[in-house]
């Protein structure tokens, strides 16, 4: 049964059903006064710029909003439960973003827990951290950015036998099949890689398999090596394993790590130097690239091209064989050009581990 906007219900029968309902911002339960805050959707409904804001969360949504609002001149406070942002990302990105956000004046409250929210005109956020109890007063806006919840309420999944994990996400196999024949699911509601382009790609592959004929019988999306970018200030991009994951999978003696840190030419004559960092991890004698992480201006554009190469199985030798474009940050992906890059950039330094 489908309920329309006018309240009427329509019964629809189908031979095949796709569940791609997505997710919605999670609102904390059990925190008194939580209703005084807004979620990430509510940010786009604000009719004026908040001059003092608290953001609760350490994921990409919190990081992006914090960078944006701070750049606009808002006094920005971020409350995180641990020591760093983006804890599923490589340590280079975690450390780089944390350092840069602290440098530009974002107030980061580490190891903190929100206890309650009160409102008397403006908002007051009551919290605890390693130093004890604290209050942050005179807030214009409180933003909850603590994650997303799969949109499954009211679907009756248990009635038909569609299985879910402990987070409520729909369980599928590699072909997007649920446990029930002819019911499929993809996108944020399955929680594999929660990105819009990933859902679109998975939908195309599923459509090919279901309706494209015998030549598409095995069509499926490969969820490995999907590039991802966080539009922070500065941008960060990642594809492949983190360093910790690479060590765990291949062993420390079977990987080689290349790092670069420099000031891009774009910032050469500016007093405020934007950071640029890159990390490349290669595996085995052939030095097949299993990870690339980048932080700095234009990381999203840089990663798209590198992502294709890495997806095709590029090695460090392949990267070395390509002449770098002058002057670009992407050129830092070719560490053998150390002397050349030193000429075209200020304060360039390269080190190998």
Coordinates of C-alpha atoms in Angstrom, one line a residue:
X1 CA 0.0 0.0 0.0
X2 CA 1.2 3.5 -0.9
X3 CA -0.1 6.6 0.9
X4 CA -0.3 9.7 -1.4
X5 CA 0.2 13.3 -0.3
X6 CA -3.5 13.8 -0.2
X7 CA -3.9 10.9 2.3
X8 CA -5.4 8.4 -0.1
X9 CA -4.0 4.9 -0.2
X10 CA -3.3 3.0 -3.4
X11 CA -2.5 -0.7 -3.7
X12 CA 0.3 -1.4 -6.2
X13 CA 1.2 -4.9 -7.4
X14 CA 4.5 -5.6 -9.0
X15 CA 6.6 -8.6 -10.0
X16 CA 9.8 -6.9 -8.7
X17 CA 10.1 -4.4 -5.9
X18 CA 13.1 -2.1 -5.3
X19 CA 13.5 -0.5 -1.9
X20 CA 15.6 2.6 -2.2
X21 CA 14.0 4.8 0.4
X22 CA 17.3 6.4 1.6
X23 CA 17.7 7.8 5.1
X24 CA 17.0 10.8 7.3
X25 CA 19.1 12.8 9.8
X26 CA 19.3 11.1 13.2
X27 CA 18.0 13.1 16.2
X28 CA 19.4 12.2 19.6
X29 CA 17.1 10.4 22.1
X30 CA 17.1 11.0 25.8
X31 CA 18.8 14.4 25.8
X32 CA 16.5 17.0 27.5
X33 CA 15.8 19.9 25.2
X34 CA 17.1 18.2 22.1
X35 CA 14.1 19.5 20.2
X36 CA 15.6 23.0 20.4
X37 CA 18.2 22.0 17.9
X38 CA 17.9 21.4 14.1
X39 CA 19.2 18.7 11.9
X40 CA 21.3 19.0 8.7
X41 CA 18.1 19.5 6.6
X42 CA 17.1 22.4 8.8
X43 CA 20.3 24.2 8.0
X44 CA 19.0 24.9 4.5
X45 CA 15.8 26.3 6.0
X46 CA 17.5 29.0 8.1
X47 CA 16.4 32.5 7.1
X48 CA 19.4 34.2 8.5
X49 CA 23.0 33.5 9.3
X50 CA 23.6 32.4 12.9
X51 CA 26.3 34.4 14.6
X52 CA 27.1 31.7 17.2
X53 CA 26.5 28.0 16.5
X54 CA 27.2 24.6 18.1
X55 CA 27.5 21.6 15.9
X56 CA 27.3 18.1 17.5
X57 CA 29.0 15.4 15.5
X58 CA 32.3 14.3 14.0
X59 CA 31.3 13.0 10.6
X60 CA 31.5 14.6 7.2
X61 CA 28.2 16.5 7.7
X62 CA 29.5 18.2 10.9
X63 CA 32.9 18.9 9.3
X64 CA 31.4 20.5 6.2
X65 CA 29.0 22.7 8.1
X66 CA 31.7 23.8 10.5
X67 CA 34.0 24.8 7.8
X68 CA 31.3 26.7 5.8
X69 CA 29.9 28.6 8.8
X70 CA 33.3 29.5 10.2
X71 CA 34.3 30.8 6.7
X72 CA 31.2 33.0 6.7
X73 CA 32.2 34.6 10.0
X74 CA 30.0 32.6 12.4
X75 CA 31.5 31.7 15.8
X76 CA 31.6 28.0 15.4
X77 CA 31.8 25.3 18.2
X78 CA 32.0 21.6 17.4
X79 CA 31.4 18.9 20.0
X80 CA 32.9 15.5 19.4
X81 CA 32.9 12.4 21.5
X82 CA 36.6 11.5 20.8
X83 CA 39.8 13.3 20.0
X84 CA 39.4 13.7 16.2
X85 CA 36.9 14.1 13.3
X86 CA 36.3 11.7 10.5
X87 CA 37.4 8.6 12.5
X88 CA 36.8 6.2 9.6
X89 CA 39.3 8.1 7.4
X90 CA 43.0 7.8 7.2
X91 CA 44.9 9.4 10.1
X92 CA 46.5 11.9 7.7
X93 CA 43.1 13.4 7.0
X94 CA 42.0 13.2 10.6
X95 CA 45.1 15.0 11.8
X96 CA 45.1 17.5 8.9
X97 CA 41.5 18.6 9.3
X98 CA 41.7 18.9 13.0
X99 CA 44.9 21.0 12.9
X100 CA 43.5 23.3 10.2
X101 CA 40.2 23.8 11.9
X102 CA 41.9 24.7 15.1
X103 CA 44.2 27.1 13.2
X104 CA 41.3 29.0 11.6
X105 CA 39.6 29.5 14.9
X106 CA 36.9 26.7 15.1
X107 CA 36.3 25.8 18.7
X108 CA 36.5 22.0 19.0
X109 CA 35.3 20.4 22.3
X110 CA 36.9 17.0 22.4
X111 CA 35.8 14.0 24.4
X112 CA 32.6 15.8 25.1
X113 CA 29.0 14.7 25.8
X114 CA 25.9 16.8 25.5
X115 CA 23.8 16.6 28.7
X116 CA 20.9 18.9 28.0
X117 CA 19.8 22.0 26.0
X118 CA 17.9 24.9 27.6
X119 CA 16.3 27.9 26.0
X120 CA 15.7 31.3 27.5
X121 CA 15.7 33.5 24.4
X122 CA 18.9 32.0 23.1
X123 CA 20.1 28.5 23.6
X124 CA 22.5 27.1 26.2
X125 CA 24.2 23.8 25.7
X126 CA 25.2 21.9 28.8
X127 CA 27.9 19.4 28.4
X128 CA 30.6 17.3 30.1
X129 CA 34.1 16.6 29.1
X130 CA 37.4 15.5 30.6
X131 CA 37.6 18.7 32.7
X132 CA 34.1 18.4 34.2
X133 CA 30.9 20.2 33.5
X134 CA 30.5 23.1 31.1
X135 CA 28.0 25.5 29.5
X136 CA 28.0 27.2 26.1
X137 CA 25.6 30.1 26.3
X138 CA 24.0 32.5 23.8
X139 CA 23.8 30.1 20.9
X140 CA 21.7 31.2 17.9
X141 CA 21.6 27.7 16.5
X142 CA 22.3 24.1 17.6
X143 CA 22.9 21.6 14.8
X144 CA 22.6 17.9 15.3
X145 CA 25.0 16.1 12.9
X146 CA 25.3 12.7 14.5
X147 CA 24.5 10.5 11.6
X148 CA 21.6 9.2 9.5
X149 CA 19.0 6.6 10.1
X150 CA 17.6 4.3 7.3
X151 CA 14.1 5.3 6.1
X152 CA 12.3 2.0 6.9
X153 CA 9.5 2.9 9.3
X154 CA 6.1 1.7 8.2
X155 CA 7.4 -0.5 5.3
X156 CA 6.4 -3.7 7.0
X157 CA 9.7 -5.4 6.3
X158 CA 9.3 -7.9 9.1
X159 CA 5.9 -9.0 7.7
X160 CA 7.3 -10.1 4.3
X161 CA 10.6 -11.4 5.7
X162 CA 13.1 -8.7 4.6
X163 CA 16.0 -8.8 7.0
X164 CA 17.7 -5.9 8.7
X165 CA 20.9 -5.4 10.6
X166 CA 21.3 -4.0 14.1
X167 CA 21.1 -0.4 12.7
X168 CA 17.9 -1.1 10.8
X169 CA 19.6 -1.1 7.4
X170 CA 18.3 -3.6 4.9
X171 CA 20.6 -6.6 4.3
X172 CA 21.4 -7.5 0.7
X173 CA 23.9 -9.6 -1.1
X174 CA 26.4 -8.4 -3.7
X175 CA 23.6 -8.3 -6.4
X176 CA 21.3 -6.1 -4.2
X177 CA 19.0 -9.1 -3.5
X178 CA 17.3 -9.1 -0.1
X179 CA 16.3 -12.4 1.6
X180 CA 13.0 -12.3 -0.2
X181 CA 12.8 -13.3 -3.9
X182 CA 12.2 -10.4 -6.2
X183 CA 12.6 -7.7 -3.6
X184 CA 15.8 -5.7 -4.0
X185 CA 17.4 -2.8 -2.1
X186 CA 20.2 -0.3 -2.6
X187 CA 21.4 3.2 -1.6
X188 CA 21.6 4.7 1.8
X189 CA 19.0 2.3 3.2
X190 CA 21.4 -0.6 2.9
X191 CA 24.3 1.4 4.3
X192 CA 27.2 0.1 2.2
X193 CA 28.5 3.4 0.8
X194 CA 26.1 6.2 1.6
X195 CA 26.7 8.5 -1.4
X196 CA 24.2 9.5 -4.1
X197 CA 26.4 8.6 -7.1
X198 CA 26.9 5.1 -5.6
X199 CA 23.1 4.6 -5.3
X200 CA 22.7 5.7 -8.9
X201 CA 25.5 3.4 -10.1
X202 CA 24.0 0.5 -8.2
X203 CA 20.6 1.2 -9.6
X204 CA 21.9 1.1 -13.2
X205 CA 23.7 -2.2 -12.6
X206 CA 20.6 -3.7 -11.1
X207 CA 18.5 -2.5 -14.0
X208 CA 20.9 -4.0 -16.4
X209 CA 20.7 -7.4 -14.6
X210 CA 17.0 -7.5 -14.3
X211 CA 16.0 -6.1 -17.7
X212 CA 19.1 -6.1 -19.9
X213 CA 19.1 -9.7 -21.1
X214 CA 21.5 -12.6 -20.7
X215 CA 24.7 -10.5 -21.3
X216 CA 24.0 -8.7 -18.0
X217 CA 23.2 -11.7 -15.8
X218 CA 26.2 -11.0 -13.6
X219 CA 25.9 -7.2 -13.6
X220 CA 26.7 -5.7 -10.1
X221 CA 28.4 -2.7 -8.6
X222 CA 31.9 -3.2 -7.3
X223 CA 31.9 -1.4 -3.9
X224 CA 35.7 -1.5 -3.7
X225 CA 37.8 1.5 -4.5
X226 CA 35.0 4.1 -4.6
X227 CA 36.4 7.6 -4.3
X228 CA 34.9 9.9 -1.7
X229 CA 35.4 13.6 -1.0
X230 CA 34.5 15.6 2.1
X231 CA 33.9 19.3 1.1
X232 CA 35.6 20.6 4.2
X233 CA 37.8 23.7 4.4
X234 CA 40.1 22.5 2.8
X235 CA 38.6 19.6 0.8
X236 CA 39.8 16.1 1.5
X237 CA 39.6 13.1 -0.8
X238 CA 40.1 9.4 -0.3
X239 CA 40.1 6.1 -2.2
X240 CA 41.0 2.7 -1.0
X241 CA 42.2 1.5 2.4
X242 CA 43.4 3.6 5.3
X243 CA 47.0 3.0 6.4
X244 CA 45.8 1.1 9.4
X245 CA 43.6 -1.1 7.2
X246 CA 46.4 -1.7 4.7
X247 CA 48.8 -2.8 7.5
X248 CA 46.2 -5.1 8.9
X249 CA 45.4 -6.6 5.5
X250 CA 48.9 -6.9 3.9
X251 CA 51.4 -6.6 6.8
X252 CA 53.7 -3.6 7.4
X253 CA 56.6 -5.2 5.5
X254 CA 54.5 -5.6 2.4
X255 CA 53.5 -2.0 1.9
X256 CA 55.3 1.2 1.1
X257 CA 54.1 4.6 2.1
X258 CA 54.7 7.8 0.2
X259 CA 53.8 11.2 1.7
X260 CA 54.0 14.8 0.6
X261 CA 53.3 18.1 2.3
X262 CA 53.7 21.5 0.6
X263 CA 52.3 24.9 0.0
X264 CA 50.5 25.0 -3.4
X265 CA 51.4 27.8 -5.8
X266 CA 47.9 29.2 -5.4
X267 CA 48.8 30.3 -1.9
X268 CA 52.5 31.3 -2.6
X269 CA 52.1 35.1 -2.2
X270 CA 49.3 34.9 0.4
X271 CA 50.0 35.4 4.1
X272 CA 47.5 32.6 5.0
X273 CA 48.9 29.5 3.5
X274 CA 46.5 26.7 2.8
X275 CA 47.7 23.2 3.5
X276 CA 48.2 20.5 0.9
X277 CA 49.0 16.9 1.9
X278 CA 49.0 13.6 0.0
X279 CA 49.6 10.0 1.0
X280 CA 50.0 7.0 -1.4
X281 CA 50.2 3.4 -0.1
X282 CA 51.5 0.7 -2.4
X283 CA 51.5 -3.0 -1.9
X284 CA 53.8 -5.8 -3.0
X285 CA 56.9 -5.9 -5.3
X286 CA 54.9 -4.3 -8.1
X287 CA 53.8 -1.5 -5.8
X288 CA 50.2 -1.7 -6.7
X289 CA 48.4 1.4 -5.3
X290 CA 45.8 0.4 -2.7
X291 CA 45.3 3.8 -1.2
X292 CA 45.4 7.5 -2.0
X293 CA 44.4 10.3 0.4
X294 CA 44.6 13.9 -0.4
X295 CA 44.0 17.1 1.5
X296 CA 44.0 20.6 0.0
X297 CA 42.5 22.9 -2.5
X298 CA 40.8 21.0 -5.4
X299 CA 41.0 17.6 -3.8
X300 CA 37.7 16.5 -5.3
X301 CA 38.8 17.3 -8.8
X302 CA 42.3 15.7 -8.3
X303 CA 40.8 12.5 -6.9
X304 CA 38.5 11.9 -9.8
X305 CA 41.3 11.3 -12.3
X306 CA 43.4 9.3 -9.9
X307 CA 40.4 7.2 -8.9
X308 CA 40.1 5.9 -12.5
X309 CA 43.8 4.9 -12.5
X310 CA 43.7 3.2 -9.2
X311 CA 40.4 1.4 -10.1
X312 CA 42.2 0.0 -13.2
X313 CA 45.0 -1.4 -11.0
X314 CA 47.7 1.3 -11.4
X315 CA 51.1 0.9 -9.9
X316 CA 53.6 3.4 -8.5
X317 CA 55.6 2.9 -11.7
X318 CA 52.5 3.9 -13.8
X319 CA 52.2 7.1 -11.8
X320 CA 55.9 7.8 -12.2
X321 CA 55.7 7.3 -16.0
X322 CA 53.2 10.2 -16.3
X323 CA 54.7 13.7 -16.6
X324 CA 53.1 16.1 -14.1
X325 CA 51.2 19.2 -15.1
X326 CA 52.8 22.5 -14.1
X327 CA 51.8 24.0 -11.7
X328 CA 49.2 21.8 -10.1
X329 CA 48.7 20.1 -6.7
X330 CA 47.8 16.9 -8.6
X331 CA 51.5 16.8 -9.6
X332 CA 52.3 15.9 -6.0
X333 CA 51.0 12.4 -6.8
X334 CA 54.2 11.8 -8.6
X335 CA 56.9 11.8 -5.9
X336 CA 59.8 11.1 -8.2
X337 CA 59.5 14.7 -9.4
X338 CA 60.8 16.1 -6.1
X339 CA 63.4 18.5 -7.6
X340 CA 61.0 19.7 -10.2
X341 CA 58.2 20.4 -7.7
X342 CA 60.6 22.2 -5.5
X343 CA 61.2 24.7 -8.3
X344 CA 57.5 25.3 -9.0
X345 CA 56.2 25.4 -5.4
X346 CA 57.2 27.3 -2.2
X347 CA 58.1 25.4 0.9
X348 CA 57.8 22.0 -0.8
X349 CA 59.0 19.0 1.1
X350 CA 58.7 15.3 0.4
X351 CA 59.5 12.4 2.6
X352 CA 59.2 8.6 2.3
X353 CA 58.5 6.0 4.9

